[in-house]
Amino acid sequence: MTSISRNEIADILKSRGQEQEEFFQRARDAYREVDPGSVYLRGLLEISNICVNDCLYCGIRKSNSSMERYDTSVVEIIEVAANVWNCGIRSMVIQSGERRDKNFTEFIEDMLKGIKAVYPEMAITLSLGEQSPEVYRRFFEAGAGRYLLRIETSSKKLYEKIHPEEMSYENRVRCLESLREAGYQVGTGVMIGLPGQRAEDLADDILFFRNMDIDMCGMGPFIPHGHTPMGGALIDEQERLALSLNMISALRIAMPFINIAATTALETISPGGRKLGVLAGANVIMPQFSPEKNRGNYKLYEGKPERCPLSSDIVEEMRSIGMEVRLESTGTSAHYKRRKSCQ
Ligand code: SF4
């Protein structure tokens, strides 16, 4: 980890033009010291849009009755794992709306064991929201090694504005701690450009990531969904894009060893946004592998791209900016490896 102050982060966040390019270069240099020019792919699979929560910003919140709900069978999931594997990708991210019932827990265990039986080398990241420490342990033992749980904002005040009363900031932080105790590579992230979010909140997000000593991060611009109650004055798209890229470079400078995703939301807000994310210091891309029939129904926000880019497109796109996609690699977070070697 590099020592970085709140003031330095604030300078990065407000930079534009030449000064911004210089911070991007500093972020790329920081990453090159760790892993020269590598980009890692994760095949993204959204297995269900059924969710028990009602987050105010989310298109699949339980009270959005306009959303057709779906889930995916273990057989279909293993077919997707085969597609991912055949593209040379050795890592999957499996995402779902949040459920905490016994059937769901058992289903996830069966799914993990099923994938691991066929592809024991496949690294699996889960993104299934808040669960109990025991359930996190069960998923880990069944074969998941990585878990992504976004804090969405490290400001407790803002967190409470965008979540229903029954969800608590403290519990979200406790969940992140439980994940670490269970042995996962732990990822989190935030939305950038939320109504009411201040530059200081974003600077604090970077410090939060560092204090939590995370292994991976996925953050992107806030994109509102029409079937949600979340309104408010939004900063314009170009400004949200600039801030998102600056958040990536600030985090890369602060934490050179972690994995940082160039998220789908970046590409949604600006075609080519994913490439810009890598140029700002990101090193992970998550191509969409969800079955075609379900893609339109997993819209956390509107305008999300539905095409399934082949890994070869991404390889060429990354080569054009001097980066190399490492197919056949699980892309374990270098930060996690260091953390483990110190234990
Ligand atoms: S953000 Fe996650 S937990 Fe909240 S409503 Fe959406 S899917 Fe559910």
Coordinates of C-alpha atoms and ligand atoms in Angstrom, one line a residue:
M1 CA 0.0 0.0 0.0
T2 CA 1.1 3.5 -0.7
S3 CA 0.7 6.3 1.8
I4 CA -1.8 8.8 0.4
S5 CA -3.5 11.6 2.2
R6 CA -7.1 12.9 1.9
N7 CA -5.8 16.1 0.3
E8 CA -3.8 14.2 -2.4
I9 CA -6.9 12.1 -3.2
A10 CA -8.9 15.4 -3.5
D11 CA -6.4 16.7 -5.9
I12 CA -6.7 13.6 -8.1
L13 CA -10.5 13.7 -8.0
K14 CA -10.7 17.3 -9.2
S15 CA -8.0 17.0 -11.9
R16 CA -9.0 17.4 -15.5
G17 CA -7.1 17.8 -18.9
Q18 CA -3.3 17.4 -18.7
E19 CA -3.2 17.1 -15.0
Q20 CA -5.7 14.2 -15.1
E21 CA -3.6 12.5 -17.8
E22 CA -0.6 12.7 -15.5
F23 CA -2.4 11.0 -12.7
F24 CA -3.6 8.3 -15.1
Q25 CA 0.1 7.8 -16.1
R26 CA 1.1 7.6 -12.4
A27 CA -1.6 5.0 -11.8
R28 CA -0.5 2.9 -14.8
D29 CA 3.1 3.1 -13.6
A30 CA 2.1 2.0 -10.1
Y31 CA 0.4 -1.1 -11.6
R32 CA 3.3 -1.8 -14.0
E33 CA 5.6 -2.2 -11.0
V34 CA 3.2 -5.0 -9.8
D35 CA 2.2 -6.8 -12.9
P36 CA 3.5 -5.3 -16.2
G37 CA 0.6 -4.7 -18.6
S38 CA -1.7 -7.5 -17.6
V39 CA -5.5 -7.5 -17.8
Y40 CA -7.6 -10.3 -16.4
L41 CA -11.1 -11.4 -17.5
R42 CA -14.0 -12.7 -15.4
G43 CA -17.0 -14.3 -17.1
L44 CA -20.1 -12.6 -15.6
L45 CA -23.2 -14.6 -14.9
E46 CA -26.4 -13.1 -13.4
I47 CA -28.2 -16.2 -12.1
S48 CA -31.4 -14.5 -10.7
N49 CA -33.0 -11.1 -10.3
I50 CA -35.2 -12.1 -7.4
C51 CA -34.2 -10.0 -4.4
V52 CA -35.6 -9.5 -0.9
N53 CA -34.3 -6.0 -0.6
D54 CA -35.6 -2.6 -1.8
C55 CA -32.5 -0.5 -2.3
L56 CA -33.7 2.8 -3.6
Y57 CA -31.4 3.0 -6.6
C58 CA -31.8 -0.6 -8.0
G59 CA -33.8 -1.7 -10.9
I60 CA -34.3 -5.2 -9.5
R61 CA -35.5 -4.0 -6.1
K62 CA -38.4 -6.1 -4.8
S63 CA -41.1 -3.5 -5.3
N64 CA -40.3 -3.0 -9.0
S65 CA -43.4 -4.9 -10.2
S66 CA -42.5 -4.1 -13.9
M67 CA -39.6 -6.5 -13.7
E68 CA -40.1 -10.0 -14.9
R69 CA -38.3 -12.3 -12.4
Y70 CA -36.1 -15.3 -13.4
D71 CA -33.7 -17.8 -12.0
T72 CA -31.2 -20.2 -13.6
S73 CA -30.8 -23.9 -13.0
V74 CA -27.6 -25.6 -12.0
V75 CA -27.5 -27.3 -15.5
E76 CA -27.7 -24.0 -17.3
I77 CA -25.1 -22.5 -15.0
I78 CA -22.6 -25.3 -15.8
E79 CA -23.3 -24.7 -19.5
V80 CA -22.3 -21.1 -19.0
A81 CA -19.2 -22.2 -17.1
A82 CA -18.3 -24.4 -20.1
N83 CA -18.6 -21.3 -22.4
V84 CA -16.4 -19.3 -20.1
W85 CA -13.8 -22.0 -19.9
N86 CA -13.8 -22.5 -23.7
C87 CA -13.1 -18.8 -24.2
G88 CA -9.9 -19.3 -22.2
I89 CA -11.3 -17.5 -19.1
R90 CA -10.5 -19.2 -15.8
S91 CA -12.6 -17.0 -13.5
M92 CA -16.3 -16.4 -13.1
V93 CA -18.4 -13.8 -11.2
I94 CA -21.8 -15.2 -10.2
Q95 CA -24.2 -12.5 -9.2
S96 CA -27.8 -12.5 -8.0
G97 CA -30.4 -10.5 -6.1
E98 CA -30.2 -11.1 -2.4
R99 CA -31.9 -14.1 -0.8
R100 CA -31.2 -15.6 2.6
D101 CA -33.5 -18.6 2.7
K102 CA -32.4 -22.2 3.2
N103 CA -33.3 -23.3 -0.4
F104 CA -31.1 -20.5 -1.9
T105 CA -28.2 -21.4 0.4
E106 CA -28.4 -25.1 -0.6
F107 CA -28.8 -24.2 -4.3
I108 CA -25.7 -22.1 -4.2
E109 CA -23.7 -24.9 -2.5
D110 CA -24.9 -27.3 -5.2
M111 CA -24.0 -24.9 -7.9
L112 CA -20.5 -24.3 -6.6
K113 CA -19.9 -28.0 -6.1
G114 CA -21.3 -28.7 -9.6
I115 CA -19.0 -26.2 -11.3
K116 CA -16.0 -27.3 -9.3
A117 CA -16.6 -31.0 -10.2
V118 CA -16.3 -30.2 -13.9
Y119 CA -13.8 -27.2 -13.7
P120 CA -11.8 -27.6 -10.5
E121 CA -9.4 -24.8 -11.7
M122 CA -12.2 -22.2 -12.2
A123 CA -11.9 -19.3 -9.7
I124 CA -15.4 -18.3 -8.6
T125 CA -16.4 -14.9 -7.2
L126 CA -19.8 -14.7 -5.6
S127 CA -21.8 -11.5 -5.4
L128 CA -24.9 -12.5 -3.4
G129 CA -25.2 -9.7 -0.9
E130 CA -25.4 -9.9 2.8
Q131 CA -25.4 -13.3 4.4
S132 CA -24.6 -14.7 7.8
P133 CA -20.9 -15.6 8.7
E134 CA -22.0 -19.2 8.7
V135 CA -23.4 -19.0 5.1
Y136 CA -20.3 -17.2 3.9
R137 CA -18.2 -20.1 5.4
R138 CA -20.4 -22.7 3.7
F139 CA -20.1 -21.0 0.3
F140 CA -16.3 -20.8 0.8
E141 CA -16.0 -24.5 1.7
A142 CA -18.2 -25.4 -1.4
G143 CA -15.7 -23.7 -3.7
A144 CA -16.1 -19.9 -3.8
G145 CA -12.8 -18.2 -3.2
R146 CA -13.8 -14.5 -3.8
Y147 CA -16.7 -12.4 -2.8
L148 CA -17.8 -9.0 -4.0
L149 CA -20.0 -6.9 -1.6
R150 CA -20.3 -3.3 -2.6
I151 CA -20.6 -0.8 0.3
E152 CA -22.0 1.6 -2.4
T153 CA -20.9 4.6 -0.3
S154 CA -18.7 4.7 2.8
S155 CA -20.7 7.6 4.1
K156 CA -23.1 6.2 6.7
K157 CA -25.4 9.2 6.2
L158 CA -25.6 8.8 2.4
Y159 CA -25.9 5.0 2.8
E160 CA -28.9 5.5 4.9
K161 CA -30.5 7.8 2.3
I162 CA -30.3 5.3 -0.5
H163 CA -31.3 2.2 1.5
P164 CA -34.5 1.2 3.2
E165 CA -34.6 1.4 7.0
E166 CA -34.2 -2.3 7.6
M167 CA -30.7 -2.3 5.9
S168 CA -27.9 -1.0 8.0
Y169 CA -24.4 0.4 7.2
E170 CA -23.0 -1.4 10.2
N171 CA -24.2 -4.8 9.0
R172 CA -22.7 -4.2 5.6
V173 CA -19.3 -3.5 7.2
R174 CA -19.7 -6.5 9.5
C175 CA -20.4 -8.7 6.4
L176 CA -17.1 -7.4 4.8
E177 CA -15.3 -8.4 8.0
S178 CA -16.9 -11.8 8.1
L179 CA -15.9 -12.5 4.5
R180 CA -12.3 -11.7 5.3
E181 CA -12.4 -14.0 8.3
A182 CA -13.9 -16.8 6.2
G183 CA -10.8 -16.6 4.0
Y184 CA -12.1 -14.9 0.8
Q185 CA -10.4 -12.5 -1.5
V186 CA -12.7 -9.6 -0.6
G187 CA -14.0 -7.0 -3.0
T188 CA -16.2 -4.0 -2.5
G189 CA -17.0 -0.8 -4.4
V190 CA -19.1 2.3 -4.6
M191 CA -21.3 4.3 -6.9
I192 CA -19.9 7.6 -8.2
G193 CA -22.1 10.7 -8.7
L194 CA -24.9 9.8 -6.4
P195 CA -27.3 12.7 -5.7
G196 CA -26.0 14.4 -2.5
Q197 CA -22.5 12.8 -2.7
R198 CA -19.7 15.3 -2.1
A199 CA -16.1 15.1 -3.3
E200 CA -15.1 14.5 0.4
D201 CA -17.3 11.5 0.5
L202 CA -15.5 10.0 -2.5
A203 CA -12.1 10.8 -1.0
D204 CA -13.3 9.0 2.2
D205 CA -14.3 6.0 0.0
I206 CA -10.7 5.6 -1.1
L207 CA -9.6 5.7 2.6
F208 CA -12.3 3.2 3.5
F209 CA -11.0 0.7 0.9
R210 CA -7.5 1.2 2.3
N211 CA -8.5 0.8 5.9
M212 CA -10.5 -2.3 5.1
D213 CA -7.4 -3.6 3.3
I214 CA -9.6 -4.9 0.4
D215 CA -8.3 -7.2 -2.4
M216 CA -10.6 -6.2 -5.2
C217 CA -12.7 -3.2 -6.2
G218 CA -15.5 -2.6 -8.6
M219 CA -16.9 1.0 -8.8
G220 CA -18.6 3.0 -11.5
P221 CA -20.8 5.9 -12.3
F222 CA -24.3 6.0 -10.8
I223 CA -26.8 5.5 -13.5
P224 CA -30.4 6.0 -12.5
H225 CA -33.2 3.5 -13.3
G226 CA -36.6 4.8 -14.2
H227 CA -38.5 2.3 -12.1
T228 CA -36.9 3.4 -8.8
P229 CA -37.7 6.2 -6.4
M230 CA -34.1 7.5 -6.6
G231 CA -34.2 11.0 -8.1
G232 CA -32.4 14.2 -7.2
A233 CA -30.0 16.4 -9.1
L234 CA -27.5 14.5 -11.0
I235 CA -24.1 15.8 -12.3
D236 CA -23.9 15.3 -16.0
E237 CA -22.6 12.1 -17.6
Q238 CA -19.2 13.4 -18.7
E239 CA -18.6 14.7 -15.2
R240 CA -19.6 11.3 -13.7
L241 CA -17.3 9.6 -16.2
A242 CA -14.3 11.9 -15.3
L243 CA -14.9 11.4 -11.6
S244 CA -15.1 7.6 -12.0
L245 CA -11.8 7.5 -13.9
N246 CA -10.2 9.7 -11.3
M247 CA -11.5 7.4 -8.5
I248 CA -9.8 4.4 -10.3
S249 CA -6.5 6.3 -10.7
A250 CA -6.6 7.4 -7.0
L251 CA -7.3 3.9 -5.8
R252 CA -4.6 2.4 -8.0
I253 CA -2.1 4.9 -6.6
A254 CA -3.2 4.2 -3.1
M255 CA -3.4 0.4 -3.5
P256 CA -1.2 -0.8 -6.4
F257 CA -1.6 -4.5 -5.7
I258 CA -5.4 -4.9 -5.7
N259 CA -7.6 -5.9 -8.6
I260 CA -9.7 -3.1 -10.0
A261 CA -12.5 -3.7 -12.4
A262 CA -13.3 -1.4 -15.4
T263 CA -17.1 -1.9 -14.8
T264 CA -19.9 -2.3 -17.3
A265 CA -21.4 1.0 -16.0
L266 CA -18.3 2.8 -17.4
E267 CA -19.0 1.4 -20.8
T268 CA -22.7 2.2 -20.5
I269 CA -22.1 5.8 -19.8
S270 CA -19.6 6.2 -22.5
P271 CA -18.7 3.8 -25.4
G272 CA -15.1 2.9 -24.9
G273 CA -15.4 3.6 -21.2
R274 CA -14.0 0.2 -20.3
K275 CA -10.8 1.0 -22.2
L276 CA -10.6 4.4 -20.5
G277 CA -11.0 2.6 -17.1
V278 CA -7.9 0.4 -17.9
L279 CA -6.0 3.5 -19.0
A280 CA -6.8 5.0 -15.6
G281 CA -5.4 2.0 -13.7
A282 CA -8.1 -0.8 -13.8
N283 CA -6.9 -4.3 -14.6
V284 CA -10.0 -6.5 -14.7
I285 CA -12.8 -6.8 -17.3
M286 CA -16.0 -8.8 -16.8
P287 CA -17.5 -9.8 -20.1
Q288 CA -21.2 -10.8 -20.0
F289 CA -22.0 -14.5 -20.2
S290 CA -25.6 -14.5 -18.8
P291 CA -27.9 -16.5 -21.2
E292 CA -29.4 -14.1 -23.8
K293 CA -33.0 -14.8 -22.6
N294 CA -32.3 -13.3 -19.1
R295 CA -30.1 -10.3 -19.9
G296 CA -32.8 -7.7 -20.4
N297 CA -34.2 -8.6 -16.9
Y298 CA -31.0 -7.9 -14.9
K299 CA -31.0 -4.2 -15.2
L300 CA -29.8 -2.6 -12.0
Y301 CA -29.7 0.6 -14.0
E302 CA -30.9 1.5 -17.5
G303 CA -28.9 1.4 -20.7
K304 CA -26.8 -1.5 -19.6
P305 CA -25.3 -3.1 -22.8
E306 CA -26.7 -6.5 -23.6
R307 CA -24.1 -7.7 -26.2
C308 CA -21.7 -10.5 -25.3
P309 CA -18.3 -9.4 -26.3
L310 CA -16.0 -12.3 -27.2
S311 CA -12.8 -12.5 -25.3
S312 CA -10.9 -12.1 -28.6
D313 CA -12.5 -8.6 -29.1
I314 CA -11.2 -7.6 -25.7
V315 CA -7.7 -9.1 -26.4
E316 CA -7.5 -6.8 -29.5
E317 CA -9.0 -3.8 -27.7
M318 CA -6.4 -4.1 -24.9
R319 CA -3.5 -4.7 -27.2
S320 CA -4.4 -1.4 -28.9
I321 CA -3.5 0.4 -25.6
G322 CA -0.4 -1.7 -24.9
M323 CA -2.0 -4.1 -22.4
E324 CA -2.1 -7.9 -22.6
V325 CA -5.1 -10.0 -21.6
R326 CA -3.9 -13.0 -19.6
L327 CA -6.1 -15.8 -20.8
E328 CA -5.7 -19.2 -18.9
S329 CA -5.0 -17.2 -15.7
T330 CA -7.3 -16.9 -12.7
G331 CA -5.9 -13.5 -12.0
T332 CA -5.6 -13.8 -8.2
S333 CA -5.3 -10.5 -6.5
A334 CA -1.6 -9.7 -5.9
H335 CA -2.7 -8.0 -2.7
Y336 CA -4.4 -11.2 -1.5
K337 CA -1.2 -13.2 -2.2
R338 CA 0.9 -10.7 -0.2
R339 CA -1.7 -10.7 2.6
K340 CA -1.6 -14.5 2.8
S341 CA 2.2 -14.7 2.7
C342 CA 2.3 -12.4 5.7
Q343 CA 0.0 -14.6 7.9
Ligands
SF4_1 S1 -28.7 -3.5 -4.9 FE1 -28.6 -5.7 -4.5 S2 -29.6 -6.0 -2.6 FE2 -30.3 -4.0 -3.3 S3 -32.2 -4.3 -4.4 FE3 -30.5 -4.4 -5.9 S4 -30.0 -6.6 -6.0 FE4 -31.2 -6.3 -4.2

